[in-house]
Short mmCIF file of C-alpha atoms and ligand atoms in Angstrom, two decimals:
data_model
loop_
_atom_site.label_atom_id
_atom_site.label_comp_id
_atom_site.label_asym_id
_atom_site.label_seq_id
_atom_site.Cartn_x
_atom_site.Cartn_y
_atom_site.Cartn_z
CA MET A 1 -33.14 171.58 21.26
CA SER A 2 -31.47 170.47 18.04
CA ARG A 3 -33.38 170.93 14.80
CA SER A 4 -31.09 168.90 12.63
CA GLY A 5 -32.58 167.59 9.40
CA ASP A 6 -32.71 163.93 10.41
CA ALA A 7 -34.44 164.60 13.73
CA VAL A 8 -37.70 162.76 14.47
CA GLY A 9 -40.51 165.21 15.21
CA VAL A 10 -42.61 164.85 18.35
CA GLY A 11 -45.91 166.52 19.31
CA LEU A 12 -47.09 166.53 22.92
CA ILE A 13 -50.78 166.74 23.81
CA GLY A 14 -51.29 167.40 27.54
CA PHE A 15 -48.90 169.77 29.33
CA GLY A 16 -49.60 168.81 32.94
CA THR A 17 -47.23 167.21 35.43
CA ILE A 18 -46.06 164.35 33.21
CA GLY A 19 -46.02 166.48 30.06
CA THR A 20 -43.78 168.99 31.82
CA GLY A 21 -41.54 166.12 32.90
CA VAL A 22 -41.30 164.95 29.28
CA VAL A 23 -40.15 168.42 28.16
CA LYS A 24 -37.59 168.49 31.01
CA VAL A 25 -36.17 165.05 30.18
CA LEU A 26 -36.02 165.80 26.44
CA GLN A 27 -34.16 169.04 27.15
CA ARG A 28 -31.83 168.04 29.98
CA ASN A 29 -30.92 164.68 28.40
CA ALA A 30 -30.89 165.78 24.75
CA ALA A 31 -27.20 164.94 24.41
CA VAL A 32 -27.38 161.43 25.81
CA ILE A 33 -30.57 160.73 23.84
CA GLU A 34 -28.83 161.75 20.62
CA GLN A 35 -25.71 159.75 21.55
CA ARG A 36 -27.86 156.66 21.98
CA LEU A 37 -30.11 157.16 18.97
CA GLY A 38 -27.62 158.64 16.54
CA PHE A 39 -30.04 161.50 15.80
CA PRO A 40 -32.06 163.94 17.91
CA LEU A 41 -35.69 163.93 19.01
CA ASN A 42 -37.25 167.26 18.15
CA LEU A 43 -40.21 168.45 20.24
CA VAL A 44 -42.03 170.43 17.58
CA ARG A 45 -45.38 171.28 19.18
CA ILE A 46 -47.29 171.15 22.45
CA ALA A 47 -51.07 171.41 22.79
CA ASP A 48 -52.96 172.02 26.03
CA LEU A 49 -56.16 173.86 26.92
CA ASP A 50 -54.24 175.89 29.53
CA THR A 51 -51.76 177.97 27.56
CA GLU A 52 -51.25 180.57 30.30
CA ARG A 53 -49.64 178.70 33.21
CA ASP A 54 -45.87 178.91 33.48
CA ARG A 55 -44.51 175.33 33.73
CA GLY A 56 -40.97 176.53 34.42
CA VAL A 57 -39.52 175.08 31.21
CA ASP A 58 -37.93 176.76 28.20
CA LEU A 59 -40.36 176.64 25.26
CA SER A 60 -38.24 178.50 22.75
CA GLY A 61 -38.51 176.93 19.31
CA ILE A 62 -41.59 174.91 20.32
CA ARG A 63 -45.05 175.91 19.07
CA PHE A 64 -47.46 175.89 22.04
CA ASP A 65 -51.20 176.40 21.65
CA ASP A 66 -54.51 174.65 22.35
CA ASP A 67 -54.85 173.13 18.87
CA SER A 68 -54.47 169.37 19.36
CA ASP A 69 -56.05 168.59 15.98
CA GLY A 70 -53.58 170.94 14.31
CA LEU A 71 -50.74 169.20 16.15
CA ILE A 72 -51.88 165.80 14.90
CA ALA A 73 -52.14 167.09 11.33
CA ASP A 74 -48.76 168.88 11.44
CA PRO A 75 -46.44 167.16 8.90
CA HIS A 76 -43.44 167.83 11.18
CA VAL A 77 -44.99 165.68 13.92
CA GLN A 78 -44.22 162.00 13.39
CA ILE A 79 -45.00 160.78 16.92
CA VAL A 80 -47.92 162.06 19.01
CA VAL A 81 -47.64 161.82 22.80
CA GLU A 82 -51.06 161.71 24.52
CA LEU A 83 -50.87 162.70 28.19
CA ILE A 84 -54.29 164.17 28.89
CA GLY A 85 -55.67 161.02 30.53
CA GLY A 86 -59.36 160.11 30.74
CA SER A 87 -61.29 158.11 28.20
CA ASP A 88 -63.34 160.31 25.90
CA VAL A 89 -61.18 163.08 24.43
CA ALA A 90 -58.02 160.97 24.66
CA ARG A 91 -59.72 158.15 22.74
CA ARG A 92 -60.74 160.49 19.94
CA LEU A 93 -57.30 162.09 19.73
CA ILE A 94 -55.45 158.77 19.67
CA GLN A 95 -57.80 157.45 17.01
CA SER A 96 -57.33 160.56 14.93
CA ALA A 97 -53.52 160.37 15.30
CA ILE A 98 -53.63 156.75 14.13
CA ASP A 99 -55.88 157.69 11.19
CA ALA A 100 -53.37 160.41 10.27
CA GLY A 101 -50.60 157.77 10.20
CA LYS A 102 -48.88 159.09 13.32
CA HIS A 103 -47.23 156.83 15.88
CA VAL A 104 -48.60 157.22 19.40
CA VAL A 105 -47.08 157.21 22.89
CA THR A 106 -49.50 157.27 25.81
CA ALA A 107 -49.57 156.74 29.59
CA ASN A 108 -53.32 156.17 29.56
CA LYS A 109 -53.87 152.80 31.24
CA ALA A 110 -57.60 153.33 31.78
CA LEU A 111 -58.16 153.98 28.09
CA LEU A 112 -56.07 150.99 27.00
CA ALA A 113 -57.64 148.66 29.58
CA LEU A 114 -61.14 149.59 28.44
CA HIS A 115 -60.67 150.22 24.70
CA GLY A 116 -57.26 148.66 23.99
CA LYS A 117 -58.53 146.17 21.44
CA GLU A 118 -60.06 148.84 19.24
CA ILE A 119 -56.95 151.05 19.52
CA PHE A 120 -54.37 148.31 18.93
CA ASP A 121 -56.39 146.90 16.00
CA ALA A 122 -56.62 150.37 14.43
CA ALA A 123 -52.87 150.95 14.89
CA ALA A 124 -52.03 147.55 13.34
CA ARG A 125 -54.31 148.23 10.36
CA ARG A 126 -52.73 151.64 9.78
CA GLY A 127 -49.18 150.30 10.32
CA VAL A 128 -48.29 152.66 13.17
CA ASP A 129 -46.74 151.95 16.55
CA ILE A 130 -48.46 152.48 19.85
CA ALA A 131 -46.25 152.51 22.95
CA PHE A 132 -47.44 152.77 26.55
CA GLU A 133 -44.59 151.92 28.93
CA ALA A 134 -45.58 154.75 31.31
CA SER A 135 -49.06 153.31 31.81
CA VAL A 136 -47.86 150.55 34.17
CA GLY A 137 -45.41 151.05 37.02
CA GLY A 138 -44.50 154.66 36.08
CA GLY A 139 -40.76 154.67 35.49
CA ILE A 140 -40.26 150.90 35.88
CA PRO A 141 -39.56 149.36 32.45
CA ILE A 142 -41.88 146.43 33.11
CA LEU A 143 -43.65 146.30 29.74
CA ARG A 144 -40.36 146.38 27.87
CA SER A 145 -39.06 143.64 30.17
CA LEU A 146 -42.08 141.45 29.38
CA ARG A 147 -41.91 142.16 25.65
CA GLU A 148 -38.15 141.88 25.21
CA GLY A 149 -36.09 140.72 28.20
CA LEU A 150 -38.48 137.88 29.08
CA ALA A 151 -39.62 137.15 25.51
CA ALA A 152 -38.09 133.65 25.56
CA ASN A 153 -40.20 132.58 28.56
CA ARG A 154 -43.62 131.20 29.16
CA ILE A 155 -44.79 133.57 31.87
CA LEU A 156 -46.08 131.66 34.87
CA SER A 157 -47.13 134.44 37.23
CA ILE A 158 -47.19 138.14 37.98
CA HIS A 159 -47.58 139.61 41.47
CA GLY A 160 -47.48 143.40 41.54
CA ILE A 161 -47.75 146.35 43.88
CA MET A 162 -48.98 148.62 41.12
CA ASN A 163 -50.62 151.49 42.94
CA GLY A 164 -48.50 153.90 44.94
CA THR A 165 -51.40 155.59 46.72
CA THR A 166 -52.64 152.39 48.33
CA ASN A 167 -49.14 151.13 49.09
CA TYR A 168 -48.44 154.38 50.92
CA MET A 169 -51.71 154.01 52.84
CA LEU A 170 -51.12 150.38 53.80
CA THR A 171 -47.59 151.20 54.94
CA GLU A 172 -48.92 154.05 57.09
CA MET A 173 -51.82 152.05 58.53
CA GLU A 174 -49.37 149.35 59.58
CA ARG A 175 -46.77 151.81 60.93
CA THR A 176 -49.13 154.02 62.92
CA GLY A 177 -52.07 151.76 63.76
CA GLU A 178 -54.36 154.47 62.36
CA PRO A 179 -57.54 153.63 60.44
CA PHE A 180 -58.23 154.14 56.74
CA GLU A 181 -60.14 157.40 57.30
CA VAL A 182 -57.16 159.06 59.04
CA VAL A 183 -54.53 157.83 56.62
CA ILE A 184 -56.47 158.84 53.51
CA GLU A 185 -56.41 162.44 54.74
CA ARG A 186 -52.62 162.32 55.10
CA ALA A 187 -52.34 160.80 51.62
CA ARG A 188 -54.43 163.70 50.27
CA ASP A 189 -52.28 166.29 52.09
CA LEU A 190 -49.14 164.78 50.56
CA GLY A 191 -50.68 164.74 47.07
CA TYR A 192 -50.73 160.92 46.89
CA ALA A 193 -54.52 160.68 46.82
CA GLU A 194 -57.05 162.52 44.68
CA ALA A 195 -60.05 164.34 46.17
CA ASP A 196 -62.04 161.30 45.02
CA PRO A 197 -59.65 158.44 45.76
CA SER A 198 -61.96 155.65 44.49
CA PHE A 199 -59.86 154.66 41.48
CA ASP A 200 -56.88 154.02 43.72
CA VAL A 201 -58.37 152.69 46.98
CA ASP A 202 -60.97 150.49 45.26
CA GLY A 203 -58.30 148.75 43.20
CA ILE A 204 -59.51 150.01 39.81
CA ASP A 205 -56.22 151.70 38.83
CA ALA A 206 -54.29 148.53 39.71
CA ALA A 207 -56.77 146.45 37.67
CA HIS A 208 -56.32 148.71 34.63
CA LYS A 209 -52.57 148.10 34.84
CA LEU A 210 -53.00 144.37 35.44
CA THR A 211 -55.22 144.11 32.33
CA LEU A 212 -52.27 145.26 30.22
CA LEU A 213 -49.73 143.09 32.01
CA ALA A 214 -51.84 139.91 31.81
CA THR A 215 -52.62 140.49 28.14
CA MET A 216 -48.91 140.85 27.41
CA ALA A 217 -47.85 137.98 29.65
CA PHE A 218 -50.26 135.39 28.32
CA GLY A 219 -51.34 136.69 24.90
CA ALA A 220 -54.79 136.74 26.46
CA GLU A 221 -57.84 138.64 25.29
CA PHE A 222 -60.31 139.32 28.09
CA THR A 223 -62.22 142.34 29.27
CA PHE A 224 -61.40 144.55 32.21
CA LYS A 225 -64.93 143.98 33.55
CA GLU A 226 -64.21 140.28 34.10
CA ILE A 227 -61.47 140.99 36.68
CA PRO A 228 -62.48 140.44 40.32
CA ILE A 229 -61.43 143.61 42.15
CA GLU A 230 -61.39 144.31 45.88
CA GLY A 231 -59.93 147.50 47.36
CA ILE A 232 -58.51 148.38 50.76
CA ARG A 233 -61.48 150.10 52.45
CA CYS A 234 -62.38 146.98 54.46
CA LEU A 235 -59.02 146.80 56.25
CA ALA A 236 -58.81 147.74 59.94
CA PRO A 237 -55.76 148.41 62.14
CA VAL A 238 -56.21 145.04 63.83
CA ASP A 239 -55.61 143.27 60.50
CA PHE A 240 -52.06 144.62 60.29
CA GLU A 241 -51.36 143.58 63.88
CA ALA A 242 -52.74 140.08 63.36
CA ALA A 243 -50.99 139.71 59.99
CA ARG A 244 -47.68 140.53 61.68
CA GLU A 245 -48.31 137.93 64.38
CA PHE A 246 -48.97 135.34 61.66
CA GLY A 247 -45.72 136.38 59.87
CA TYR A 248 -47.23 138.37 57.00
CA ARG A 249 -47.68 141.91 55.68
CA ILE A 250 -50.73 143.19 53.81
CA LYS A 251 -50.30 144.53 50.27
CA LEU A 252 -52.79 145.39 47.53
CA LEU A 253 -51.63 143.00 44.81
CA GLY A 254 -52.48 142.59 41.18
CA ILE A 255 -52.10 138.86 40.53
CA ALA A 256 -52.07 137.05 37.18
CA LYS A 257 -51.25 133.37 36.80
CA ALA A 258 -51.29 130.83 34.01
CA ARG A 259 -53.21 127.67 34.81
CA ALA A 260 -51.99 124.40 33.32
CA GLY A 261 -51.98 124.75 29.55
CA GLY A 262 -52.10 128.53 30.03
CA ASP A 263 -49.85 129.19 27.08
CA GLY A 264 -52.26 127.49 24.68
CA ALA A 265 -55.59 128.80 23.43
CA GLU A 266 -57.38 126.41 25.75
CA GLY A 267 -55.64 127.57 28.95
CA ARG A 268 -57.38 129.63 31.60
CA ILE A 269 -55.77 132.42 33.57
CA GLU A 270 -56.18 133.87 37.04
CA VAL A 271 -56.40 137.66 37.02
CA ARG A 272 -57.41 139.45 40.23
CA VAL A 273 -56.76 142.50 42.40
CA HIS A 274 -57.23 142.38 46.17
CA PRO A 275 -55.52 142.97 49.51
CA THR A 276 -53.25 140.01 50.13
CA LEU A 277 -51.26 138.61 53.04
CA ILE A 278 -47.73 137.91 51.81
CA PRO A 279 -44.86 136.44 53.82
CA ALA A 280 -43.09 139.22 55.73
CA THR A 281 -39.77 137.83 54.53
CA SER A 282 -40.61 138.18 50.82
CA LEU A 283 -39.01 140.94 48.72
CA LEU A 284 -42.43 142.34 47.79
CA ALA A 285 -43.29 142.70 51.47
CA SER A 286 -40.40 145.12 51.91
CA VAL A 287 -41.77 147.54 49.30
CA ASP A 288 -43.02 150.50 51.34
CA GLY A 289 -44.51 153.92 50.80
CA ALA A 290 -45.58 155.04 47.34
CA MET A 291 -43.15 152.72 45.53
CA ASN A 292 -44.23 150.03 43.08
CA ALA A 293 -42.76 146.57 42.49
CA ILE A 294 -43.72 143.80 40.12
CA ALA A 295 -42.56 140.20 40.47
CA VAL A 296 -42.65 138.13 37.28
CA THR A 297 -41.86 134.43 37.14
CA GLY A 298 -40.93 132.87 33.81
CA ASP A 299 -40.46 129.16 33.16
CA ALA A 300 -36.84 129.63 32.08
CA VAL A 301 -35.67 132.65 34.04
CA GLY A 302 -37.44 131.82 37.32
CA PRO A 303 -38.48 134.66 39.64
CA THR A 304 -37.57 138.26 38.72
CA LEU A 305 -38.45 141.54 40.43
CA TYR A 306 -38.82 145.09 39.09
CA TYR A 307 -38.90 147.98 41.58
CA GLY A 308 -39.14 151.74 41.28
CA ALA A 309 -41.26 154.87 41.34
CA GLY A 310 -44.72 154.07 39.98
CA ALA A 311 -45.71 157.69 39.49
CA GLY A 312 -44.32 161.23 39.50
CA GLU A 313 -43.18 163.78 36.96
CA LEU A 314 -39.70 162.59 36.02
CA PRO A 315 -40.03 158.81 36.59
CA THR A 316 -43.12 158.67 34.36
CA ALA A 317 -41.48 160.98 31.81
CA SER A 318 -38.50 158.59 31.76
CA ALA A 319 -40.81 155.86 30.44
CA VAL A 320 -42.53 158.17 27.92
CA VAL A 321 -39.22 159.35 26.45
CA ALA A 322 -37.90 155.76 26.26
CA ASP A 323 -40.98 154.95 24.15
CA LEU A 324 -40.28 157.95 21.94
CA MET A 325 -36.73 156.72 21.43
CA GLU A 326 -37.86 153.19 20.56
CA ILE A 327 -40.36 154.41 17.98
CA ALA A 328 -37.91 156.96 16.57
CA ARG A 329 -35.40 154.15 16.06
CA GLU A 330 -38.04 152.09 14.24
CA ILE A 331 -38.88 155.09 12.04
CA ARG A 332 -35.20 155.50 11.12
CA ARG A 333 -34.84 151.76 10.42
CA GLY A 334 -37.95 151.84 8.27
CA SER A 335 -39.58 149.17 10.42
CA ALA A 336 -42.05 151.34 12.33
CA GLY A 337 -45.48 149.77 12.74
CA ARG A 338 -44.10 146.25 12.95
CA VAL A 339 -43.52 146.00 16.70
CA ALA A 340 -46.09 143.77 18.43
CA PRO A 341 -47.12 146.24 21.15
CA LEU A 342 -48.76 143.60 23.32
CA SER A 343 -45.77 141.30 23.01
CA TYR A 344 -47.66 138.67 20.95
CA MET A 345 -48.47 139.06 17.26
CA PRO A 346 -51.99 140.52 17.11
CA HIS A 347 -53.55 137.37 15.57
CA ARG A 348 -51.96 135.28 18.36
CA ILE A 349 -53.83 137.13 21.11
CA GLN A 350 -56.63 134.71 21.92
CA PRO A 351 -59.70 134.96 24.15
CA LYS A 352 -59.03 133.27 27.50
CA SER A 353 -61.38 132.56 30.36
CA LEU A 354 -60.64 133.82 33.83
CA VAL A 355 -60.66 131.32 36.68
CA PRO A 356 -63.58 132.22 39.01
CA LEU A 357 -62.57 133.13 42.58
CA GLY A 358 -64.60 130.20 43.90
CA GLU A 359 -62.11 127.79 42.32
CA LEU A 360 -59.07 129.26 44.09
CA VAL A 361 -57.39 127.06 46.66
CA GLY A 362 -55.27 128.67 49.34
CA CYS A 363 -55.05 129.74 52.95
CA TYR A 364 -57.40 132.46 54.14
CA TYR A 365 -57.27 135.14 56.80
CA LEU A 366 -60.76 135.59 58.24
CA ARG A 367 -61.65 138.36 60.71
CA PHE A 368 -64.97 137.67 62.38
CA THR A 369 -66.67 140.29 64.49
CA ALA A 370 -68.52 138.53 67.28
CA VAL A 371 -69.98 139.12 70.69
CA ASP A 372 -67.46 138.00 73.35
CA ARG A 373 -69.56 135.20 74.83
CA PRO A 374 -68.66 131.57 75.65
CA GLY A 375 -69.59 129.26 72.78
CA VAL A 376 -69.39 131.79 69.93
CA LEU A 377 -65.99 130.58 68.75
CA ALA A 378 -67.34 127.01 68.81
CA GLN A 379 -70.19 128.03 66.48
CA ILE A 380 -67.71 129.63 64.08
CA THR A 381 -65.30 126.70 64.07
CA SER A 382 -68.16 124.27 63.65
CA ALA A 383 -69.41 126.07 60.52
CA LEU A 384 -65.86 126.04 59.14
CA GLY A 385 -65.52 122.34 59.98
CA ASP A 386 -68.83 121.55 58.27
CA HIS A 387 -67.31 123.00 55.09
CA GLU A 388 -64.08 120.98 55.51
CA ILE A 389 -62.05 124.08 56.35
CA GLY A 390 -59.19 123.40 58.75
CA ILE A 391 -57.94 126.05 61.16
CA GLU A 392 -54.22 126.70 61.54
CA SER A 393 -54.33 129.54 64.12
CA VAL A 394 -56.85 131.66 66.01
CA ILE A 395 -56.32 135.06 67.64
CA GLN A 396 -58.88 136.95 69.66
CA LYS A 397 -58.09 140.61 70.12
CA GLY A 398 -59.23 142.36 73.28
CA ARG A 399 -61.73 141.30 75.89
CA GLY A 400 -65.21 142.65 75.24
CA ALA A 401 -67.47 143.97 77.95
CA ALA A 402 -70.79 142.13 78.17
CA ALA A 403 -72.47 142.03 74.74
CA GLU A 404 -69.57 143.90 73.14
CA SER A 405 -68.14 142.71 69.83
CA VAL A 406 -64.49 141.75 69.43
CA PRO A 407 -62.43 140.65 66.43
CA VAL A 408 -61.79 136.91 66.23
CA ILE A 409 -59.17 136.12 63.62
CA VAL A 410 -58.59 132.76 61.98
CA LYS A 411 -55.90 131.60 59.61
CA THR A 412 -57.16 128.56 57.70
CA HIS A 413 -55.34 125.62 56.23
CA PRO A 414 -55.54 125.43 52.43
CA ALA A 415 -59.18 125.45 51.39
CA ARG A 416 -61.31 126.03 48.31
CA GLU A 417 -62.71 129.56 48.22
CA LEU A 418 -66.20 128.32 47.35
CA ALA A 419 -66.23 126.36 50.61
CA VAL A 420 -64.92 129.35 52.57
CA ARG A 421 -67.68 131.54 51.11
CA GLY A 422 -70.25 128.88 51.98
CA ALA A 423 -69.08 128.84 55.60
CA LEU A 424 -69.10 132.65 55.81
CA GLU A 425 -72.71 132.75 54.61
CA ILE A 426 -73.69 130.63 57.60
CA ILE A 427 -71.38 132.40 60.06
CA ASP A 428 -72.42 135.92 59.08
CA ARG A 429 -76.03 134.98 59.86
CA LEU A 430 -75.24 133.83 63.43
CA PRO A 431 -76.94 136.12 65.99
CA ASP A 432 -73.65 136.70 67.83
CA VAL A 433 -71.75 137.69 64.69
CA THR A 434 -72.33 141.42 64.41
CA ALA A 435 -70.57 142.50 61.18
CA PRO A 436 -69.70 140.91 57.84
CA THR A 437 -66.52 138.86 58.01
CA CYS A 438 -63.39 140.30 56.42
CA LEU A 439 -61.70 137.75 54.11
CA ILE A 440 -58.12 138.28 52.93
CA ARG A 441 -56.40 135.79 50.64
CA ILE A 442 -52.91 134.59 51.57
CA GLU A 443 -50.25 134.12 48.86
CA GLU A 444 -47.36 131.91 49.90
CA GLY A 445 -44.21 131.20 47.94
CA LEU A 446 -43.33 134.79 47.05
N1 HSE B 1 -52.63 156.85 41.18
C1 HSE B 1 -51.57 156.05 40.63
C2 HSE B 1 -50.81 155.40 41.78
C3 HSE B 1 -50.66 156.91 39.80
O1 HSE B 1 -51.10 155.70 42.95
O2 HSE B 1 -49.98 154.55 41.55
C4 HSE B 1 -49.92 156.19 38.75
O3 HSE B 1 -50.73 155.42 37.91
#
């Protein structure tokens, strides 16, 4: 790697999969990076607790030890890359890099979703940049698109498949008809799911990413804890079959929308993560396997779609190195520390209330589990009718033996979610309804 005098010095903390990818991209693409920047990026130091493992990359000329504090303090390091993940140690290291006047690149969506305000405020006070493209959508340049390519728009909505693990699982459940418990094992075998898959399958990872996207889209300050989150554990093979018959596919979506006046301080926003029925003909519906895709609609540009690998060594490293290049350019121009990382000037990011789920109006997919006995469907439809919920279609799957439960699936006409919940409270207490009803929201118009 070049060590020319005008190079910008980089220190990497965390030499795991993504860190190794960063070293590979910096080395294999050193020429094109220099041709684009006009000067080289110089990886000066790497710090990781595991200094023994061979990562299969050439480390000549790079100091490699376990001294992350020394790396941060090193005067040759101008930009610190944090790739250790987690909240505690990473938070301390980023804070100490900021205090030392170093610019920071991170892929740590959990940290930024939970403690972003403190970190961004500290960076603004110290006049350093913080870049985090790799934290959402892996290699997809979605944050840069929001901050730059779509900067002239009022953002109206975001619908994203932002978690590769769950998208792989939903694709497999639909393709094979196998249940969650079988497919999660295959996802583990393929390395798509962690031993404890909760962050992915319970929608938490997607909600971390959506927190960043919604903040950037709407200049909105809100806390991660306010986001309604539902994961994919409740889905059964019959849901995929019924969804197909209704003309939909099921995806775990992160959804953020501006309500009327949403660009002003008084506007409210919808921010939510849950399994969603989307029209089978929509572009998002065709996103299969571990891929990610994010649809953003702006008032001027209309609908746009960003697709690519949401995880993995080189795709994620692609985003990290792009951030390094952007900050290095700012350092050379003498304007580092003046980029608004969240797309709005910090003092323009205003608290906004989230629209409660009860206020949503839309069509609903409801899977009741009921004893197959004459009159049960009438009790269900009567409770829906009492709450002014119209039924568009009904499917009953299978024919139960005496006293056996079967799925009864209803697609409603547009209804208010509060009313739907009210009806389900009554229905789920009926003696012939033997399991809690599965509710999936339907998003049209994608
Ligand atoms: N577990 C994440 C996913 C990795 O499945 O998308 C990238 O954040």
